[in-house]
PDB file of C-alpha atoms in Angstrom:
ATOM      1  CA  UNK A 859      -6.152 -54.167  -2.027  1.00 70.00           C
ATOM      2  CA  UNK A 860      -4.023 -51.918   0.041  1.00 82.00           C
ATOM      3  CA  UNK A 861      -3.106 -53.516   3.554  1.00 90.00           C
ATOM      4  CA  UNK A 862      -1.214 -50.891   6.324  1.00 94.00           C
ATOM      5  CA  UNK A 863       0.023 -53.232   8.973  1.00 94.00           C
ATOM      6  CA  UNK A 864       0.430 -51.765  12.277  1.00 96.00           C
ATOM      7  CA  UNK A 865       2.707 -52.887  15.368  1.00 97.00           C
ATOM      8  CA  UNK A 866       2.420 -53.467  18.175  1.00 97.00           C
ATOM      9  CA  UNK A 867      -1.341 -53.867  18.950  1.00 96.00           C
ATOM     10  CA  UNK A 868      -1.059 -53.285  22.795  1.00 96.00           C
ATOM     11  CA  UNK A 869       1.691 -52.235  24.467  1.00 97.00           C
ATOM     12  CA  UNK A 870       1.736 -51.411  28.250  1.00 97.00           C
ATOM     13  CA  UNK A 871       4.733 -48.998  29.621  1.00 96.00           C
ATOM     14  CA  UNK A 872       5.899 -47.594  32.581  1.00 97.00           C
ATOM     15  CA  UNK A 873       5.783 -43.630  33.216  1.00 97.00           C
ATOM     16  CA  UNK A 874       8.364 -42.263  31.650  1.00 97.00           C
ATOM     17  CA  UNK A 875       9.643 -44.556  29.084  1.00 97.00           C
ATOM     18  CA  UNK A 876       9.551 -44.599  25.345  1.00 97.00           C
ATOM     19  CA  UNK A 877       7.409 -46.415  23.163  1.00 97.00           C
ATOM     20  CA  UNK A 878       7.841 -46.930  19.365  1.00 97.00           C
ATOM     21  CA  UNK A 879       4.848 -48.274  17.095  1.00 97.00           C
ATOM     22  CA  UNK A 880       5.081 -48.939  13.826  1.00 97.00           C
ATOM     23  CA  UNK A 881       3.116 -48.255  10.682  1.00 96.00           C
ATOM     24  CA  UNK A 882       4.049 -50.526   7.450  1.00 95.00           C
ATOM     25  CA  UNK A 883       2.177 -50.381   3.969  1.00 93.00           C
ATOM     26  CA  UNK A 884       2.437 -53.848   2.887  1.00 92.00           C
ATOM     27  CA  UNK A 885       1.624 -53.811  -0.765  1.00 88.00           C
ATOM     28  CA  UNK A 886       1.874 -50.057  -1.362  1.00 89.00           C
ATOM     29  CA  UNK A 887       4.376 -47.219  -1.672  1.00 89.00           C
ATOM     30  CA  UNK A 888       3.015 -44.368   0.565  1.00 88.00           C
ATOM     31  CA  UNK A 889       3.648 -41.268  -0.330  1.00 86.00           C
ATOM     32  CA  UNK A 890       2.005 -39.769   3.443  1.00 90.00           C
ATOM     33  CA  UNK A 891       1.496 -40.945   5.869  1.00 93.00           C
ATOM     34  CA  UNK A 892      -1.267 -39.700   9.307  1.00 93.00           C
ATOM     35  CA  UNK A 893      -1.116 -40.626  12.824  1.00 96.00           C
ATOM     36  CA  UNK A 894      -4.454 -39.981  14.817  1.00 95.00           C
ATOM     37  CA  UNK A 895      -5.293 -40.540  18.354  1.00 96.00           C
ATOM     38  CA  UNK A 896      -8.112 -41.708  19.611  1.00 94.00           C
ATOM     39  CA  UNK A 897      -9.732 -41.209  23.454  1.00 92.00           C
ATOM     40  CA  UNK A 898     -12.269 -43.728  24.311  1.00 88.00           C
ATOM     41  CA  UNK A 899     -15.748 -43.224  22.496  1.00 85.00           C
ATOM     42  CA  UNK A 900     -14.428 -40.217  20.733  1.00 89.00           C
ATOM     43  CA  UNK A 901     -13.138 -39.668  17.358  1.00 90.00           C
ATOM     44  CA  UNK A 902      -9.736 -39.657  15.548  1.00 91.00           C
ATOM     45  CA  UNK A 903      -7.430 -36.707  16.066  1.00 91.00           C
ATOM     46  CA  UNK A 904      -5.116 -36.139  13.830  1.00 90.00           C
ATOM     47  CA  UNK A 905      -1.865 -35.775  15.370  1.00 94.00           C
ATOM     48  CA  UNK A 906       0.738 -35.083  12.001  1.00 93.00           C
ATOM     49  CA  UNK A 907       1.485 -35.745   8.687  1.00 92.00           C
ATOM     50  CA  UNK A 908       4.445 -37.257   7.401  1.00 91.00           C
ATOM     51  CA  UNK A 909       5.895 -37.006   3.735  1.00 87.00           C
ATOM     52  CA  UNK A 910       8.662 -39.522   2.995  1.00 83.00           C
ATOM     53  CA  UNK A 911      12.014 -38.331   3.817  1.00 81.00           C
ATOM     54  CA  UNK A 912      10.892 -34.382   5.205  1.00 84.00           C
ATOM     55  CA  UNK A 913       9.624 -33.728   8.474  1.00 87.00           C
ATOM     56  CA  UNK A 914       6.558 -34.015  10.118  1.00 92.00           C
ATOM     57  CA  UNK A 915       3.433 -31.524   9.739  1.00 93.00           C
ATOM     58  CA  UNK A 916       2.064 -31.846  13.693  1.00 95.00           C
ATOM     59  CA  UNK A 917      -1.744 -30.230  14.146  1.00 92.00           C
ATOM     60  CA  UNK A 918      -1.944 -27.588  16.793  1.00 92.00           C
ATOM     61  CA  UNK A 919      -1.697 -28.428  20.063  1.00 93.00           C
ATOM     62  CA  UNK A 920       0.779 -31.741  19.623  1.00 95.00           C
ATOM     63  CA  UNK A 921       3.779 -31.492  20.920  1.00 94.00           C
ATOM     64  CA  UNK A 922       6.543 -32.310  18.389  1.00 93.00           C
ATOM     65  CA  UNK A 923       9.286 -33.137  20.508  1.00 95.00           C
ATOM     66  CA  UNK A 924       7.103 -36.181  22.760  1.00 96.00           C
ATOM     67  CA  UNK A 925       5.378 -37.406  19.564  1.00 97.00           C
ATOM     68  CA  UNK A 926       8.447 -38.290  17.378  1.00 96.00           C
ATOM     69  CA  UNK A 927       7.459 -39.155  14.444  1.00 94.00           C
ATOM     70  CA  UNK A 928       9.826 -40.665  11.557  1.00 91.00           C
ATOM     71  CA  UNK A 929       8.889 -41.304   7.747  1.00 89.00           C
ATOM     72  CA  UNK A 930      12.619 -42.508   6.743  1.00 82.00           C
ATOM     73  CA  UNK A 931      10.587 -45.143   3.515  1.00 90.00           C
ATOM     74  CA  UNK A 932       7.838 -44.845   1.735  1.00 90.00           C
ATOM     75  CA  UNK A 933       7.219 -47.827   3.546  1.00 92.00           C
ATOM     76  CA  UNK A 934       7.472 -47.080   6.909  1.00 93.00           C
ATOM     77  CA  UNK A 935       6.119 -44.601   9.353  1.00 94.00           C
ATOM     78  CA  UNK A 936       7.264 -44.898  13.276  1.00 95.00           C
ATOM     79  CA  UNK A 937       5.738 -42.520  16.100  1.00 97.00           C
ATOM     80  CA  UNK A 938       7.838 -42.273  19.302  1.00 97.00           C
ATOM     81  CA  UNK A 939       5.654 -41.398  22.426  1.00 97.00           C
ATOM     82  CA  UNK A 940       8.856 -40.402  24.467  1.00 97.00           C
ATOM     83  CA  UNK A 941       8.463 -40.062  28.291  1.00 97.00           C
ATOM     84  CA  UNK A 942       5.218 -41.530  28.470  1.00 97.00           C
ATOM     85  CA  UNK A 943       2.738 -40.271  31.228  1.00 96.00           C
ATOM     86  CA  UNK A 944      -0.424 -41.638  32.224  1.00 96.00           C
ATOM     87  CA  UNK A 945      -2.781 -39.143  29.805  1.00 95.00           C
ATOM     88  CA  UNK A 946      -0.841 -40.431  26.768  1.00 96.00           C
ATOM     89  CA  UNK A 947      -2.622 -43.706  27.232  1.00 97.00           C
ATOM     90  CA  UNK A 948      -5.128 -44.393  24.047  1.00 96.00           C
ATOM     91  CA  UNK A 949      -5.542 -45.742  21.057  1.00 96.00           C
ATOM     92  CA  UNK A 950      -3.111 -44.916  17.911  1.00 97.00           C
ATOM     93  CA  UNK A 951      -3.992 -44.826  14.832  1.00 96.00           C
ATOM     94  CA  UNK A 952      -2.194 -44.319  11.170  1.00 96.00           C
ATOM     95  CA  UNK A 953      -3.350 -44.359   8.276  1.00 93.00           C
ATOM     96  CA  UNK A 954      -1.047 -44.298   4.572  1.00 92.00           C
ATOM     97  CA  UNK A 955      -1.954 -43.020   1.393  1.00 88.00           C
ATOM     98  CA  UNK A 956      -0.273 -43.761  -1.854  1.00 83.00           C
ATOM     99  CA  UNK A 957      -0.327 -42.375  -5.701  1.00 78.00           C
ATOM    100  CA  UNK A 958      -3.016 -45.319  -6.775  1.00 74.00           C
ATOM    101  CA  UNK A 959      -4.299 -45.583  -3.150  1.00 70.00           C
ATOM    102  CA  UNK A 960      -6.657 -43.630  -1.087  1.00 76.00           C
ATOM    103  CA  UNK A 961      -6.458 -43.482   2.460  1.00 84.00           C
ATOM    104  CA  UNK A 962      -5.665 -47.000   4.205  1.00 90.00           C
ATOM    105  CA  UNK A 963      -5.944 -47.337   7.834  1.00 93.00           C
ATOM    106  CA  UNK A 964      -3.906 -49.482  10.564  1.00 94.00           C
ATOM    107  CA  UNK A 965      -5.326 -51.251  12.884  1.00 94.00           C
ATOM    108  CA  UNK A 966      -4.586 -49.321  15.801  1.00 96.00           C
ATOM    109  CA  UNK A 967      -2.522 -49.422  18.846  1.00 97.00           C
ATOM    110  CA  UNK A 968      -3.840 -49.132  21.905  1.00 96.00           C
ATOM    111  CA  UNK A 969      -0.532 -47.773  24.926  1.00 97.00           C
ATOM    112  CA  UNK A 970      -1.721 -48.027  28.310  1.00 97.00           C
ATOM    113  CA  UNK A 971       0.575 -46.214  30.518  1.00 97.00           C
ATOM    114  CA  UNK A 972       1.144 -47.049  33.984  1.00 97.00           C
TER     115      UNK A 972
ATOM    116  CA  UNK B 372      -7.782 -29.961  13.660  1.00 57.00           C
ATOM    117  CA  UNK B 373     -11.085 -29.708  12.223  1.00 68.00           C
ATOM    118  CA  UNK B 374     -13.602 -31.839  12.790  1.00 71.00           C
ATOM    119  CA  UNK B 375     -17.030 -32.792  11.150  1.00 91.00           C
ATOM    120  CA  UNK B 376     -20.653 -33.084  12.637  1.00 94.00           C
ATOM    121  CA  UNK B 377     -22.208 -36.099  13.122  1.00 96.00           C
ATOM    122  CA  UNK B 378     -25.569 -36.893  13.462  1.00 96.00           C
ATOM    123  CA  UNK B 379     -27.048 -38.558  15.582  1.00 96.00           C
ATOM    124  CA  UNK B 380     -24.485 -39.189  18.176  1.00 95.00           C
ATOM    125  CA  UNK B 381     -26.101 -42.880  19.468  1.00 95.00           C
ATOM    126  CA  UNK B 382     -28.464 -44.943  17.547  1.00 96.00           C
ATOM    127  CA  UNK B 383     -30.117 -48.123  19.189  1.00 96.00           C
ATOM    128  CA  UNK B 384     -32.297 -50.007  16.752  1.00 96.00           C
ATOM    129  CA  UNK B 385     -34.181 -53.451  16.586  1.00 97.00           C
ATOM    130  CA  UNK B 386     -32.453 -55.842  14.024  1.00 97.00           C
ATOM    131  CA  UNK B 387     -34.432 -54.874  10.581  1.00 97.00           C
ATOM    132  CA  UNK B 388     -34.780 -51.261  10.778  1.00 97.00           C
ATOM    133  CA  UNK B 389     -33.646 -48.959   8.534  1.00 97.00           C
ATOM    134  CA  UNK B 390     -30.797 -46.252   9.584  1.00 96.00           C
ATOM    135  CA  UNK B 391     -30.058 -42.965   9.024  1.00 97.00           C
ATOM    136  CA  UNK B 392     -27.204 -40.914   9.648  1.00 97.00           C
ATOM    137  CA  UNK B 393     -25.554 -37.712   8.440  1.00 97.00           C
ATOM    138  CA  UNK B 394     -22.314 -35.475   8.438  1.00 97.00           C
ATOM    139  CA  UNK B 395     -22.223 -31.304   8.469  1.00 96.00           C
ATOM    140  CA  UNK B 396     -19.080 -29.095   7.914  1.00 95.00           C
ATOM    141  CA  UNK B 397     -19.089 -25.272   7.755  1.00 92.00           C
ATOM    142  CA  UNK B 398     -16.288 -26.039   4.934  1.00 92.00           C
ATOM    143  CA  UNK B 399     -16.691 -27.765   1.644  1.00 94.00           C
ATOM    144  CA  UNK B 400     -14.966 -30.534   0.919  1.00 95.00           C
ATOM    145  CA  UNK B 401     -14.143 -32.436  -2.185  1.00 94.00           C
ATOM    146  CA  UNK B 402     -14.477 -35.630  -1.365  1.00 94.00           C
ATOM    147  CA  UNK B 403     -16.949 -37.298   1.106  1.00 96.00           C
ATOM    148  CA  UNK B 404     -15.806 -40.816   3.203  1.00 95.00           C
ATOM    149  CA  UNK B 405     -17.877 -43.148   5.081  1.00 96.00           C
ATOM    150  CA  UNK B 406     -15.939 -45.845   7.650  1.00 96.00           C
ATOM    151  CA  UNK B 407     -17.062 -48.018  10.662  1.00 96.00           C
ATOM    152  CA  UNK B 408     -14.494 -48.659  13.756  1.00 95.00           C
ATOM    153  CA  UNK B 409     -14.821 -52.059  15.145  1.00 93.00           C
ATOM    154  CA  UNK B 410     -13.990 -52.351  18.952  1.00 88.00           C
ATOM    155  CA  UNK B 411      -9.981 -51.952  19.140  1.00 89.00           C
ATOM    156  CA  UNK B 412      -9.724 -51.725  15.159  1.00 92.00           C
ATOM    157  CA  UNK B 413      -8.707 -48.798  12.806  1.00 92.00           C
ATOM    158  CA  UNK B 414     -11.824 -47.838  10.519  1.00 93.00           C
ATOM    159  CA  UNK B 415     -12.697 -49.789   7.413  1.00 93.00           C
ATOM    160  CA  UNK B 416     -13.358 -47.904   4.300  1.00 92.00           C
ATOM    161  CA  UNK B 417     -17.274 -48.081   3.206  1.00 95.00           C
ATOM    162  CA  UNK B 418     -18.273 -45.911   0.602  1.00 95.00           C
ATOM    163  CA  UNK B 419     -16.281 -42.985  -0.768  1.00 93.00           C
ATOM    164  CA  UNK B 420     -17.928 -39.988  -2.654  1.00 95.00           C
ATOM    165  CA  UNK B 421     -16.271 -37.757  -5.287  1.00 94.00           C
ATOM    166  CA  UNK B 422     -19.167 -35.706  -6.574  1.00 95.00           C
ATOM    167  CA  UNK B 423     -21.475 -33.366  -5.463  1.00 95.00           C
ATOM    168  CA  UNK B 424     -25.280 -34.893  -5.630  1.00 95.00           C
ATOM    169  CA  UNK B 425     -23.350 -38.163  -6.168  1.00 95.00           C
ATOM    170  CA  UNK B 426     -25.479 -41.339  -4.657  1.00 97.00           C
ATOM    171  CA  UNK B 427     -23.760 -44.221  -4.169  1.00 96.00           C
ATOM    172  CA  UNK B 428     -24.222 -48.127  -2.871  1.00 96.00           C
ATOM    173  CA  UNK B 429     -22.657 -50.462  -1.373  1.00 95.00           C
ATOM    174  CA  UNK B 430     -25.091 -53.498  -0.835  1.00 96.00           C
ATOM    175  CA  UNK B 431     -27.359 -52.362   2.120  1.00 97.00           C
ATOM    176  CA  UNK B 432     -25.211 -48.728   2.244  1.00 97.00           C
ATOM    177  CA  UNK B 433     -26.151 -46.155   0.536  1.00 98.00           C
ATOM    178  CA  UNK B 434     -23.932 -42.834   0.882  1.00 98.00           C
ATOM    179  CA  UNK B 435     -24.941 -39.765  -0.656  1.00 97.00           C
ATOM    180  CA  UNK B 436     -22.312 -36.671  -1.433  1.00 97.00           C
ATOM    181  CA  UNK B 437     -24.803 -32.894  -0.580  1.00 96.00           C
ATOM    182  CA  UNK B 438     -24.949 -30.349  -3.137  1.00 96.00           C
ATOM    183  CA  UNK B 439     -23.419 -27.897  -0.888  1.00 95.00           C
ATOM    184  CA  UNK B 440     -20.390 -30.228  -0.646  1.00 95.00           C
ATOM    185  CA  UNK B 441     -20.369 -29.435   3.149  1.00 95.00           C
ATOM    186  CA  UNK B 442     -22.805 -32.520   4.000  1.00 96.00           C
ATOM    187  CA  UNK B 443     -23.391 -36.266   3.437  1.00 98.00           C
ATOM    188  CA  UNK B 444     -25.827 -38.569   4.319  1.00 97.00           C
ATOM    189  CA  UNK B 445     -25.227 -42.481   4.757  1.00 98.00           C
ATOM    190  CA  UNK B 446     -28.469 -45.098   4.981  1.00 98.00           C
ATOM    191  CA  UNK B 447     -28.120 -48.700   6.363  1.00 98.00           C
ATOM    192  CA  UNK B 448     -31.352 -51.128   5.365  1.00 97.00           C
ATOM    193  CA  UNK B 449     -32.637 -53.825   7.008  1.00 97.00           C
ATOM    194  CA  UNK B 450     -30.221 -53.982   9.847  1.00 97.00           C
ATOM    195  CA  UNK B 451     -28.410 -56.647  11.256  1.00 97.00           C
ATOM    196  CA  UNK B 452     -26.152 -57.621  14.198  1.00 95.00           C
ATOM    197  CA  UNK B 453     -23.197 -57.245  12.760  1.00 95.00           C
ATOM    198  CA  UNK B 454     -23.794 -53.551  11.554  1.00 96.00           C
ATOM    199  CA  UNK B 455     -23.457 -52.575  15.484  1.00 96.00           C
ATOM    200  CA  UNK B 456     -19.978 -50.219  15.335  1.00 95.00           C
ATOM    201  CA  UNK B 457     -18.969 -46.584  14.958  1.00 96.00           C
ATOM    202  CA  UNK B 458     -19.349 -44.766  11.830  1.00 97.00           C
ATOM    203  CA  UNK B 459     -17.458 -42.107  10.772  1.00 96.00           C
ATOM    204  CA  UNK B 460     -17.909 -39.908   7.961  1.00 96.00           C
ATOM    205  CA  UNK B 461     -14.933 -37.790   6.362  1.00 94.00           C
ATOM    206  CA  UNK B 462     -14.160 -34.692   4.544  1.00 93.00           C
ATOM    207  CA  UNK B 463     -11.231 -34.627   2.186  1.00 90.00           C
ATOM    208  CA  UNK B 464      -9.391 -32.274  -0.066  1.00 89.00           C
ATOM    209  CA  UNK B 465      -6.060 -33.544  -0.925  1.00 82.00           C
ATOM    210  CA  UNK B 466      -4.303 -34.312   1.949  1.00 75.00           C
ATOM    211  CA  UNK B 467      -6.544 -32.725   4.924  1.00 80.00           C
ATOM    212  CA  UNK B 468      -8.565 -35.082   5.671  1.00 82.00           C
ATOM    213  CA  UNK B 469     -10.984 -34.806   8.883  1.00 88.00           C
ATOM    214  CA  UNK B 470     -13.242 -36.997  10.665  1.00 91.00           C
ATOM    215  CA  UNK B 471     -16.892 -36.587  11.999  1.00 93.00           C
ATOM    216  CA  UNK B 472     -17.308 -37.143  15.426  1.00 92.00           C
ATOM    217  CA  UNK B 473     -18.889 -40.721  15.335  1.00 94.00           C
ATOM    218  CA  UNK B 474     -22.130 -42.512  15.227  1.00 96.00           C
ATOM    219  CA  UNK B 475     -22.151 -45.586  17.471  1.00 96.00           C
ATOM    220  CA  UNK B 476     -25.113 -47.608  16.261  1.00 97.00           C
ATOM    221  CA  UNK B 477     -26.416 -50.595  18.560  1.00 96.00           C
ATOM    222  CA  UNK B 478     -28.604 -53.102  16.713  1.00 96.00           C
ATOM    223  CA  UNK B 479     -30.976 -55.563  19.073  1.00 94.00           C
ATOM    224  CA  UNK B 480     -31.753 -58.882  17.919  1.00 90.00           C
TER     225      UNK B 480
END
């Protein structure tokens, strides 16, 4: 089955640094590609969507130029949390869809900003 | 973004009970998801549903897509331990794809 592999798992950062995470499909080409975030006991926000090779479709309200997001394979998806502040701390999810696949999630990434 | 309805927010249950739970949208949507979210996991697909009236199983799940296509309903039997987590339901049409707002079900031995 399809298997999205997502990196790091944790990650702790100082206030105003950049963190990158990851988002692989392992066995799959994926076509798009979702980031969501998620705030304790809540549910998953979707953040943007990402089309290999064009730019990122961000939802209202997320701010394109501190949530960098990069779909350069249909492999690979990275999301850049640039300058990172205290309220960007919680859990990040993607998720990748392919031609043959439906939507496979990540594991999740939880950045805790100090 | 949009975002679904869930019903009922918490559910705490003794081990053996049936469950209920169910998913509203003022839009219609063509395709109806259900996952659960483990503590500090992404969600694991359960049962997916293409077609309205469609009732579907997946061992002690059973997931059923509403006629209006703007609901869905998902059943857990006999209950176990292991079923405690957060399920989700989701709308899709192509690629918008929103989530419900999360039932966190707590099952006591």
């Amino acid at each position: 089955g399809a298997v999205v592999s997502q990196h790091p798992s944790w990650v702790i950062c100082k206030s105003g640094t950049s963190v990158k995470i990851e988002c692989r499909s392992l066995d799959f080409q994926a076509t798009t590609m979702f980031w969501y975030r998620q705030f304790p006991k809540q549910s998953l926000m979707l953040m943007a969507t990402s089309n290999e090779g064009s730019k990122a479709t961000y939802e209202q309200g997320v701010e394109k130029d501190k949530f960098l997001i990069n779909h350069a394979s249909l492999t690979l998806s990275t999301l850049t949390v640039t300058s990172a502040h205290p309220e960007d701390s919680s859990f990040y999810i993607c998720s990748a869809k392919g031609i043959y696949y439906g939507y496979t999630f990540g594991s999740g990434t939880r950045l805790t900003v100090v | 973004g949009q975002q679904l309805n869930q019903s009922p927010q918490s559910m705490f249950i003794q081990e053996g009970e049936d469950v209920s739970m169910n998913c509203t949208s003022s839009s219609i949507f063509n395709t109806w998801l259900w996952y659960k979210q483990d503590p500090g996991e992404g969600p694991v697909l359960l049962i997916a549903l293409y077609k309205a009236g469609e009732l579907t199983s997946n061992g002690r799940l059973t997931a059923q897509f509403g006629i209006t296509r703007k609901d869905s309903f998902l059943n857990i039997s006999a209950s176990i331990p292991s079923d405690v987590g957060i399920y989700f339901c989701a709308g899709q049409n192509g690629n918008q794809f929103y989530f419900g707002t999360g039932t966190s079900l707590t099952v006591i031995p």
